Amino acid sequence: MENVHLVEDEDDIYSGYNDYNATFDSEELDNDEGFQQAVRTSHGRRPPMTAKFPGTAIGGRPIGTSFGARIPLASSLGRPVTGAIQDGAARPMTAVRAAGYTSALTRGTTFDPLGQSKGPAPPLEARNDDTPEEKIKILEKRVNELIAESCIAHSQGSLQLVSIGDLNGAKQGGRGYRKNSYPLPHTQTDGTVLFNLANQYANNDMYPEALNTYQVIVKNKMFTNAGRLKVNMANIYFKQKNYPKAIKFYRMALDQISNAHKETRIKILQNIGVVFVRMGQYSDAVTSFEHIMSESPNVRTGFNLILCYYATGDRDRMKKAFQKLIAVPLGIGEEDKYIPTNDDTHANLVTEAIKNDKLHQMERERKSLAEKFIMTSAKLIAPAIESSFAAGFDWCVDMVKSSQYVELANDLEINKAITYLRQKDFKQAVESLKMFEKKDSRVKSAAATNLSFLYFLEKDYEQADRYADLAMSADRYNPAALINKGNTCFVRQDYDKAEEFYREALRNDSSCTEALYNLGLTYKRLNRLEEALDGFLKLHAILRNSSQVMFQLAHLYELLDDPQQAMDWLMQLISVTPTDPQVLAKLGGLHDLEGDKPQALQYYSESFRHFPSNMAVIEWLGAYYIETQFCEKAIQYFERAMLIQPTQVKWQLMVASCYRRSGNYQQALETYKDIHRKFPENIECLRFLVRLCTDMGMKEVQEYATKMKKVEKMKEIREQRVRSGREGSARARREGREGSAGSGPTVYSGNSSQGNSSRGDRLSTKLKSLPGSNEPYESSGQRDLDASYVDPLGPQTERPKTAAKKRGDESDFADEELGDDLLPE
């Protein structure tokens, strides 16, 4: 109670405020040498306590109590229990002195409360990378990096086997360290590495390795969802066309997936149906597809179901499946929400922002896919569900009109007309297309475009032009209608107008290749070759493998006198169509113009091999072998020409000439005799017969010489007759003009008194050579010339009176001997 101060006994209410109890002072512990000594050594450590009952003695002495003797014990902190002087230093008794410094404690020492005088801290120990733990960490880090790299490469389409090798090596290395040096259980990294490795194997068509890797993952019980990987294994078996195993693994995966994952089960069932279709088991495929259409219908499965019913030939189920297909909900919003309103500016900005966003693009793609499946299904089943394809199309159109795809009905009607065209039923096609003249503008324009093209093919250019105008009036931005209008102008040779329409079609659709091609042709006709070249080069950048574009480019370079460029383009064309005989012949002709005969021979020979009926190629090859003194090789080409043109005597003469030049005179003689039998009036053949018979000393020389003289004389008579007839006609026309210029018409008669006049004699003489003339001039004597000359080897007719010499006796000509002047030089 000595420390208790009562307030009422003292006047100062703040008395005792500065009283200090050193036991609870913790701020001076850093400067307390006794405490610091106790901390550093065991000097002040509390002795261990034992479990003794009160009243017993420790070490033979009783424990001090409040009633017994007390022994001074050192505290566990090593602090003296009194304020007595210890080691010559007086303990501070108040809290008002400055903390941390006393002259006694710091005598001979440096003030360093933070212990900085001891120097810098010792360096950290270096990490040892040779331990198994560190090596495993390094390998796992490397594996994760390779997994990321392989995923990025796969997303970019780079399927290199290098990443597979690195992943495999890192996986095996990490597993080896776990097994031998520092055993650890398999972690999730192992499953990731194996899964990615299997995917890379499958992407690179390394199917056995992929299957083995998937099998390792599936057999590991630590991976809870590994059973789903059997779908990947089934996909690999499907690619290998091992369909029974694919179905087995699909069903195993289906059994291991719960009903909670409905979409995954539906996709697996769809794969099973597709496999059954590939196997030709359409009834089993129908079972899978029917289950999908009842649980979660989609357009792809509905289309596959129609295909299966079409394969089995079930008409009623085809109709039901088509009705299910057009009833599948697409799950897309209305198009009206993308139409901006004029009231709210903020709403219009939002509408413009979402008009072409990713979601709207996905909706358009989904709708386009559905329309494609419906159109294809209708075209497929229309001829099968009814007695005629027209009735089938009508049923499909009625079903589509009552569904959410109302706008497809008109497209089906147009496809019906196109089907008529494919069946060559042009009348029905025209009638079907004419039904759209009163429809809306889009359908009307499409129908009129088809009608214009149909009439253009039938060369009814007037109707084609009319319907092209109708299509343009319905839709001026229809590039096909503009092209049809330009085509009608092109065939009328109005190239300037055609150019305008083609240019307008390109302005409406810059990717319209038909307009660009026709524009190039128009520039060629206008002789604007440079512009045509630019147009076809642009078209070639769009259609890299178009043979027509390449040929036009080659022809343009040829017209521009650049044969080297023309040959380069023709070489590119041959790489696309290596069996085109016309291109090969064109290339041979260019090499021939350049003087490269061997190269020209190669291309002409290739052209002849692919098309042995081109007379220009045959003639060039025959002439080449004659020029190079290989007449035996030229014979086969001229014989081919004889088969193609049997009425042309020149090919047979060339064959005989080849035999003669090669020294086979006997065969040449037989060939000339055969030619003479077929063409007895051919003087060239008779000349060679005379020459060969003379050289070979044969008796037929005189016979062939006589025939040759007769043919020559008949040829001369025929030429004179034609010449005199032409002169008489011209003179008669001239005299008629002179007579009409007089005071009145003058009539000439063969029995009149003016028959001795020179002009009348000339006219009657000339007109005697025109048999069957209806002119009023008649001869006074008997007609002695038969103009209908039939047999040139028969008896020679009497010469006309206008001849300069009298006809010689035929017997005298027969007795005349053969002179050297009749032989060919």
CSV table of N, CA, C and O in Angstrom, one decimal, residues 545-634:
chain,number,residue,atom,x,y,z
A,545,ASN,N,-4.9,-19.3,-112.9
A,545,ASN,CA,-4.8,-20.5,-113.8
A,545,ASN,C,-5.8,-20.5,-114.9
A,545,ASN,O,-6.1,-21.6,-115.4
A,546,SER,N,-6.2,-19.3,-115.4
A,546,SER,CA,-7.2,-19.3,-116.5
A,546,SER,C,-6.4,-19.4,-117.8
A,546,SER,O,-5.6,-18.6,-118.1
A,547,SER,N,-6.7,-20.5,-118.5
A,547,SER,CA,-6.0,-20.7,-119.8
A,547,SER,C,-6.5,-19.7,-120.8
A,547,SER,O,-5.6,-19.3,-121.7
A,548,GLN,N,-7.7,-19.3,-120.8
A,548,GLN,CA,-8.2,-18.3,-121.8
A,548,GLN,C,-7.5,-16.9,-121.6
A,548,GLN,O,-7.1,-16.3,-122.6
A,549,VAL,N,-7.3,-16.5,-120.4
A,549,VAL,CA,-6.6,-15.3,-120.1
A,549,VAL,C,-5.1,-15.4,-120.6
A,549,VAL,O,-4.6,-14.4,-121.2
A,550,MET,N,-4.5,-16.5,-120.3
A,550,MET,CA,-3.1,-16.6,-120.7
A,550,MET,C,-3.0,-16.6,-122.3
A,550,MET,O,-2.0,-16.0,-122.8
A,551,PHE,N,-3.9,-17.2,-122.9
A,551,PHE,CA,-3.8,-17.2,-124.4
A,551,PHE,C,-4.0,-15.8,-125.0
A,551,PHE,O,-3.4,-15.4,-125.9
A,552,GLN,N,-5.0,-15.1,-124.4
A,552,GLN,CA,-5.2,-13.7,-124.8
A,552,GLN,C,-3.9,-12.9,-124.6
A,552,GLN,O,-3.6,-12.0,-125.5
A,553,LEU,N,-3.3,-13.0,-123.5
A,553,LEU,CA,-2.0,-12.3,-123.2
A,553,LEU,C,-0.9,-12.7,-124.3
A,553,LEU,O,-0.2,-11.8,-124.8
A,554,ALA,N,-0.8,-14.0,-124.6
A,554,ALA,CA,0.2,-14.4,-125.6
A,554,ALA,C,-0.2,-13.8,-127.0
A,554,ALA,O,0.7,-13.3,-127.7
A,555,HIS,N,-1.5,-13.8,-127.3
A,555,HIS,CA,-1.8,-13.2,-128.6
A,555,HIS,C,-1.6,-11.7,-128.7
A,555,HIS,O,-1.2,-11.2,-129.7
A,556,LEU,N,-1.9,-11.0,-127.6
A,556,LEU,CA,-1.6,-9.6,-127.5
A,556,LEU,C,-0.1,-9.3,-127.7
A,556,LEU,O,0.3,-8.4,-128.4
A,557,TYR,N,0.7,-10.0,-127.0
A,557,TYR,CA,2.2,-9.8,-127.2
A,557,TYR,C,2.6,-10.1,-128.6
A,557,TYR,O,3.5,-9.5,-129.2
A,558,GLU,N,2.0,-11.1,-129.2
A,558,GLU,CA,2.3,-11.4,-130.6
A,558,GLU,C,1.9,-10.3,-131.5
A,558,GLU,O,2.6,-9.9,-132.5
A,559,LEU,N,0.7,-9.7,-131.3
A,559,LEU,CA,0.3,-8.5,-132.1
A,559,LEU,C,1.2,-7.3,-131.8
A,559,LEU,O,1.3,-6.5,-132.7
A,560,LEU,N,1.8,-7.2,-130.6
A,560,LEU,CA,2.7,-6.1,-130.3
A,560,LEU,C,4.1,-6.4,-130.7
A,560,LEU,O,5.0,-5.7,-130.3
A,561,ASP,N,4.3,-7.4,-131.6
A,561,ASP,CA,5.6,-7.8,-132.1
A,561,ASP,C,6.6,-8.1,-131.0
A,561,ASP,O,7.8,-7.6,-131.0
A,562,ASP,N,6.2,-8.8,-130.0
A,562,ASP,CA,7.1,-9.3,-128.9
A,562,ASP,C,6.9,-10.8,-128.8
A,562,ASP,O,6.3,-11.3,-127.9
A,563,PRO,N,7.6,-11.5,-129.7
A,563,PRO,CA,7.4,-13.0,-129.8
A,563,PRO,C,7.9,-13.7,-128.5
A,563,PRO,O,7.4,-14.7,-128.1
A,564,GLN,N,9.0,-13.1,-127.9
A,564,GLN,CA,9.6,-13.8,-126.8
A,564,GLN,C,8.6,-13.8,-125.6
A,564,GLN,O,8.4,-14.8,-124.9
A,565,GLN,N,7.9,-12.6,-125.3
A,565,GLN,CA,6.9,-12.6,-124.3
A,565,GLN,C,5.7,-13.5,-124.6
A,565,GLN,O,5.1,-14.2,-123.8
A,566,ALA,N,5.4,-13.6,-125.9
A,566,ALA,CA,4.3,-14.4,-126.3
A,566,ALA,C,4.6,-15.9,-126.0
A,566,ALA,O,3.8,-16.7,-125.6
A,567,MET,N,5.9,-16.3,-126.3
A,567,MET,CA,6.3,-17.7,-126.1
A,567,MET,C,6.3,-18.0,-124.6
A,567,MET,O,5.9,-19.1,-124.1
A,568,ASP,N,6.7,-17.0,-123.8
A,568,ASP,CA,6.7,-17.2,-122.3
A,568,ASP,C,5.3,-17.4,-121.8
A,568,ASP,O,5.1,-18.3,-121.0
A,569,TRP,N,4.3,-16.7,-122.3
A,569,TRP,CA,2.9,-16.9,-121.8
A,569,TRP,C,2.4,-18.2,-122.3
A,569,TRP,O,1.6,-18.9,-121.6
A,570,LEU,N,2.8,-18.6,-123.5
A,570,LEU,CA,2.3,-19.9,-124.0
A,570,LEU,C,2.9,-21.0,-123.2
A,570,LEU,O,2.3,-22.1,-123.0
A,571,MET,N,4.2,-20.9,-122.8
A,571,MET,CA,4.8,-21.9,-121.9
A,571,MET,C,4.0,-22.0,-120.6
A,571,MET,O,3.8,-23.1,-120.1
A,572,GLN,N,3.6,-20.9,-120.0
A,572,GLN,CA,2.8,-20.9,-118.8
A,572,GLN,C,1.4,-21.6,-119.1
A,572,GLN,O,0.9,-22.4,-118.3
A,573,LEU,N,0.9,-21.3,-120.3
A,573,LEU,CA,-0.4,-21.9,-120.6
A,573,LEU,C,-0.2,-23.5,-120.8
A,573,LEU,O,-1.1,-24.2,-120.4
A,574,ILE,N,0.9,-23.9,-121.3
A,574,ILE,CA,1.1,-25.4,-121.5
A,574,ILE,C,1.2,-26.0,-120.1
A,574,ILE,O,0.8,-27.2,-120.0
A,575,SER,N,1.8,-25.3,-119.1
A,575,SER,CA,1.9,-25.9,-117.8
A,575,SER,C,0.5,-26.1,-117.2
A,575,SER,O,0.3,-27.0,-116.3
A,576,VAL,N,-0.5,-25.3,-117.6
A,576,VAL,CA,-1.9,-25.5,-117.1
A,576,VAL,C,-2.6,-26.5,-118.0
A,576,VAL,O,-3.3,-27.4,-117.5
A,577,THR,N,-2.5,-26.4,-119.3
A,577,THR,CA,-3.2,-27.4,-120.2
A,577,THR,C,-2.2,-28.0,-121.1
A,577,THR,O,-2.0,-27.5,-122.3
A,578,PRO,N,-1.5,-29.0,-120.7
A,578,PRO,CA,-0.4,-29.6,-121.5
A,578,PRO,C,-0.8,-30.3,-122.7
A,578,PRO,O,0.1,-30.7,-123.5
A,579,THR,N,-2.1,-30.6,-122.9
A,579,THR,CA,-2.5,-31.4,-124.1
A,579,THR,C,-3.3,-30.6,-125.1
A,579,THR,O,-4.0,-31.2,-125.9
A,580,ASP,N,-3.2,-29.3,-125.0
A,580,ASP,CA,-4.0,-28.5,-126.0
A,580,ASP,C,-3.2,-28.4,-127.3
A,580,ASP,O,-2.1,-27.8,-127.4
A,581,PRO,N,-3.7,-29.0,-128.4
A,581,PRO,CA,-3.0,-29.1,-129.6
A,581,PRO,C,-2.8,-27.7,-130.3
A,581,PRO,O,-1.8,-27.4,-130.9
A,582,GLN,N,-3.9,-26.8,-130.2
A,582,GLN,CA,-3.8,-25.5,-130.8
A,582,GLN,C,-2.7,-24.7,-130.1
A,582,GLN,O,-1.9,-24.0,-130.9
A,583,VAL,N,-2.5,-24.8,-128.8
A,583,VAL,CA,-1.5,-24.0,-128.2
A,583,VAL,C,-0.1,-24.5,-128.6
A,583,VAL,O,0.8,-23.8,-128.8
A,584,LEU,N,0.0,-25.9,-128.6
A,584,LEU,CA,1.3,-26.4,-129.1
A,584,LEU,C,1.7,-26.0,-130.5
A,584,LEU,O,2.8,-25.7,-130.8
A,585,ALA,N,0.7,-26.0,-131.4
A,585,ALA,CA,0.9,-25.6,-132.7
A,585,ALA,C,1.3,-24.1,-132.8
A,585,ALA,O,2.2,-23.8,-133.6
A,586,LYS,N,0.6,-23.3,-132.0
A,586,LYS,CA,0.9,-21.9,-132.0
A,586,LYS,C,2.4,-21.7,-131.5
A,586,LYS,O,3.1,-20.9,-132.0
A,587,LEU,N,2.8,-22.4,-130.5
A,587,LEU,CA,4.1,-22.3,-130.0
A,587,LEU,C,5.1,-22.8,-131.0
A,587,LEU,O,6.2,-22.2,-131.2
A,588,GLY,N,4.8,-23.8,-131.7
A,588,GLY,CA,5.7,-24.3,-132.8
A,588,GLY,C,5.8,-23.3,-133.9
A,588,GLY,O,6.9,-23.1,-134.4
A,589,GLY,N,4.7,-22.6,-134.2
A,589,GLY,CA,4.8,-21.6,-135.3
A,589,GLY,C,5.7,-20.4,-134.9
A,589,GLY,O,6.4,-19.9,-135.7
A,590,LEU,N,5.6,-20.0,-133.6
A,590,LEU,CA,6.4,-18.9,-133.1
A,590,LEU,C,7.9,-19.3,-133.2
A,590,LEU,O,8.8,-18.5,-133.6
A,591,HIS,N,8.2,-20.5,-132.8
A,591,HIS,CA,9.6,-20.9,-132.8
A,591,HIS,C,10.1,-21.0,-134.3
A,591,HIS,O,11.2,-20.8,-134.6
A,592,ASP,N,9.2,-21.4,-135.2
A,592,ASP,CA,9.5,-21.5,-136.6
A,592,ASP,C,9.8,-20.1,-137.2
A,592,ASP,O,10.8,-19.9,-137.9
A,593,LEU,N,9.1,-19.1,-136.7
A,593,LEU,CA,9.3,-17.7,-137.2
A,593,LEU,C,10.7,-17.2,-136.6
A,593,LEU,O,11.3,-16.4,-137.3
A,594,GLU,N,11.0,-17.7,-135.4
A,594,GLU,CA,12.3,-17.3,-134.8
A,594,GLU,C,13.5,-18.0,-135.4
A,594,GLU,O,14.6,-17.8,-135.1
A,595,GLY,N,13.2,-19.0,-136.3
A,595,GLY,CA,14.3,-19.8,-136.9
A,595,GLY,C,14.7,-21.0,-136.1
A,595,GLY,O,15.7,-21.6,-136.4
A,596,ASP,N,14.0,-21.3,-135.0
A,596,ASP,CA,14.4,-22.5,-134.2
A,596,ASP,C,13.6,-23.7,-134.7
A,596,ASP,O,12.6,-24.1,-134.1
A,597,LYS,N,14.1,-24.3,-135.8
A,597,LYS,CA,13.4,-25.5,-136.4
A,597,LYS,C,13.3,-26.7,-135.4
A,597,LYS,O,12.3,-27.3,-135.4
A,598,PRO,N,14.4,-27.1,-134.7
A,598,PRO,CA,14.2,-28.3,-133.9
A,598,PRO,C,13.2,-28.1,-132.8
A,598,PRO,O,12.4,-29.0,-132.5
A,599,GLN,N,13.1,-26.9,-132.2
A,599,GLN,CA,12.1,-26.7,-131.1
A,599,GLN,C,10.7,-26.6,-131.8
A,599,GLN,O,9.7,-27.1,-131.2
A,600,ALA,N,10.6,-26.0,-133.0
A,600,ALA,CA,9.3,-26.0,-133.6
A,600,ALA,C,8.9,-27.4,-134.0
A,600,ALA,O,7.7,-27.8,-133.9
A,601,LEU,N,9.8,-28.3,-134.4
A,601,LEU,CA,9.5,-29.7,-134.7
A,601,LEU,C,8.9,-30.4,-133.5
A,601,LEU,O,8.0,-31.2,-133.6
A,602,GLN,N,9.5,-30.1,-132.3
A,602,GLN,CA,9.1,-30.8,-131.1
A,602,GLN,C,7.6,-30.4,-130.8
A,602,GLN,O,6.8,-31.3,-130.5
A,603,TYR,N,7.3,-29.1,-130.9
A,603,TYR,CA,5.9,-28.7,-130.5
A,603,TYR,C,4.9,-29.1,-131.6
A,603,TYR,O,3.8,-29.5,-131.3
A,604,TYR,N,5.3,-29.1,-132.9
A,604,TYR,CA,4.4,-29.5,-133.9
A,604,TYR,C,4.1,-31.0,-133.8
A,604,TYR,O,3.0,-31.5,-134.0
A,605,SER,N,5.2,-31.8,-133.4
A,605,SER,CA,5.0,-33.2,-133.2
A,605,SER,C,4.1,-33.5,-132.1
A,605,SER,O,3.2,-34.4,-132.1
A,606,GLU,N,4.2,-32.8,-131.0
A,606,GLU,CA,3.3,-32.9,-129.8
A,606,GLU,C,1.9,-32.6,-130.2
A,606,GLU,O,0.9,-33.3,-129.8
A,607,SER,N,1.7,-31.5,-131.0
A,607,SER,CA,0.4,-31.1,-131.4
A,607,SER,C,-0.2,-32.2,-132.3
A,607,SER,O,-1.4,-32.5,-132.2
A,608,PHE,N,0.6,-32.8,-133.2
A,608,PHE,CA,0.1,-33.9,-134.1
A,608,PHE,C,-0.3,-35.1,-133.3
A,608,PHE,O,-1.3,-35.8,-133.6
A,609,ARG,N,0.5,-35.4,-132.2
A,609,ARG,CA,0.2,-36.6,-131.4
A,609,ARG,C,-1.2,-36.4,-130.7
A,609,ARG,O,-1.9,-37.4,-130.5
A,610,HIS,N,-1.5,-35.2,-130.2
A,610,HIS,CA,-2.7,-35.0,-129.5
A,610,HIS,C,-3.9,-34.8,-130.4
A,610,HIS,O,-5.1,-35.1,-130.1
A,611,PHE,N,-3.7,-34.3,-131.6
A,611,PHE,CA,-4.8,-34.0,-132.6
A,611,PHE,C,-4.2,-34.2,-134.0
A,611,PHE,O,-3.7,-33.3,-134.6
A,612,PRO,N,-4.3,-35.4,-134.5
A,612,PRO,CA,-3.7,-35.8,-135.8
A,612,PRO,C,-4.5,-35.4,-137.0
A,612,PRO,O,-4.3,-35.9,-138.1
A,613,SER,N,-5.4,-34.4,-136.9
A,613,SER,CA,-6.2,-34.0,-138.0
A,613,SER,C,-6.1,-32.5,-138.4
A,613,SER,O,-6.9,-32.0,-139.1
A,614,ASN,N,-5.1,-31.9,-137.8
A,614,ASN,CA,-4.9,-30.4,-138.1
A,614,ASN,C,-4.0,-30.4,-139.4
A,614,ASN,O,-2.9,-30.8,-139.4
A,615,MET,N,-4.6,-29.9,-140.5
A,615,MET,CA,-4.0,-29.9,-141.8
A,615,MET,C,-2.8,-29.0,-141.8
A,615,MET,O,-1.8,-29.3,-142.5
A,616,ALA,N,-2.8,-27.9,-141.1
A,616,ALA,CA,-1.7,-27.0,-141.1
A,616,ALA,C,-0.4,-27.7,-140.5
A,616,ALA,O,0.7,-27.5,-140.9
A,617,VAL,N,-0.7,-28.4,-139.4
A,617,VAL,CA,0.4,-29.1,-138.7
A,617,VAL,C,0.9,-30.2,-139.6
A,617,VAL,O,2.2,-30.4,-139.7
A,618,ILE,N,0.0,-31.0,-140.2
A,618,ILE,CA,0.4,-32.1,-141.1
A,618,ILE,C,1.3,-31.5,-142.3
A,618,ILE,O,2.3,-32.1,-142.6
A,619,GLU,N,0.8,-30.4,-142.9
A,619,GLU,CA,1.6,-29.9,-144.0
A,619,GLU,C,3.0,-29.4,-143.6
A,619,GLU,O,4.0,-29.6,-144.3
A,620,TRP,N,3.1,-28.7,-142.4
A,620,TRP,CA,4.4,-28.3,-141.9
A,620,TRP,C,5.3,-29.4,-141.7
A,620,TRP,O,6.5,-29.4,-142.0
A,621,LEU,N,4.8,-30.5,-141.0
A,621,LEU,CA,5.7,-31.6,-140.7
A,621,LEU,C,6.1,-32.3,-142.0
A,621,LEU,O,7.3,-32.7,-142.1
A,622,GLY,N,5.2,-32.5,-143.0
A,622,GLY,CA,5.6,-33.1,-144.2
A,622,GLY,C,6.7,-32.3,-144.9
A,622,GLY,O,7.7,-32.8,-145.5
A,623,ALA,N,6.4,-31.0,-145.0
A,623,ALA,CA,7.4,-30.1,-145.7
A,623,ALA,C,8.8,-30.1,-145.0
A,623,ALA,O,9.8,-30.0,-145.6
A,624,TYR,N,8.7,-30.2,-143.6
A,624,TYR,CA,10.0,-30.2,-142.9
A,624,TYR,C,10.8,-31.4,-143.2
A,624,TYR,O,12.0,-31.3,-143.4
A,625,TYR,N,10.2,-32.6,-143.3
A,625,TYR,CA,10.9,-33.8,-143.5
A,625,TYR,C,11.4,-33.9,-145.0
A,625,TYR,O,12.5,-34.4,-145.3
A,626,ILE,N,10.6,-33.3,-145.9
A,626,ILE,CA,11.1,-33.2,-147.3
A,626,ILE,C,12.3,-32.3,-147.4
A,626,ILE,O,13.3,-32.5,-148.1
A,627,GLU,N,12.3,-31.1,-146.7
A,627,GLU,CA,13.4,-30.2,-146.7
A,627,GLU,C,14.6,-30.8,-146.1
A,627,GLU,O,15.8,-30.5,-146.5
A,628,THR,N,14.5,-31.6,-145.1
A,628,THR,CA,15.6,-32.3,-144.4
A,628,THR,C,16.0,-33.6,-145.0
A,628,THR,O,16.8,-34.4,-144.5
A,629,GLN,N,15.4,-33.9,-146.2
A,629,GLN,CA,15.8,-35.1,-147.0
A,629,GLN,C,15.4,-36.4,-146.3
A,629,GLN,O,16.0,-37.4,-146.4
A,630,PHE,N,14.3,-36.4,-145.5
A,630,PHE,CA,13.7,-37.6,-144.9
A,630,PHE,C,12.4,-37.8,-145.5
A,630,PHE,O,11.3,-37.7,-144.8
A,631,CYS,N,12.4,-38.2,-146.8
A,631,CYS,CA,11.1,-38.3,-147.5
A,631,CYS,C,10.3,-39.5,-146.9
A,631,CYS,O,9.0,-39.5,-147.0
A,632,GLU,N,11.0,-40.5,-146.4
A,632,GLU,CA,10.2,-41.7,-145.9
A,632,GLU,C,9.3,-41.3,-144.7
A,632,GLU,O,8.2,-41.8,-144.6
A,633,LYS,N,9.8,-40.3,-143.9
A,633,LYS,CA,9.0,-39.9,-142.7
A,633,LYS,C,7.9,-39.0,-143.2
A,633,LYS,O,6.8,-38.9,-142.5
A,634,ALA,N,8.1,-38.3,-144.3
A,634,ALA,CA,7.0,-37.4,-144.7
A,634,ALA,C,5.8,-38.1,-145.3
A,634,ALA,O,4.7,-37.6,-145.3
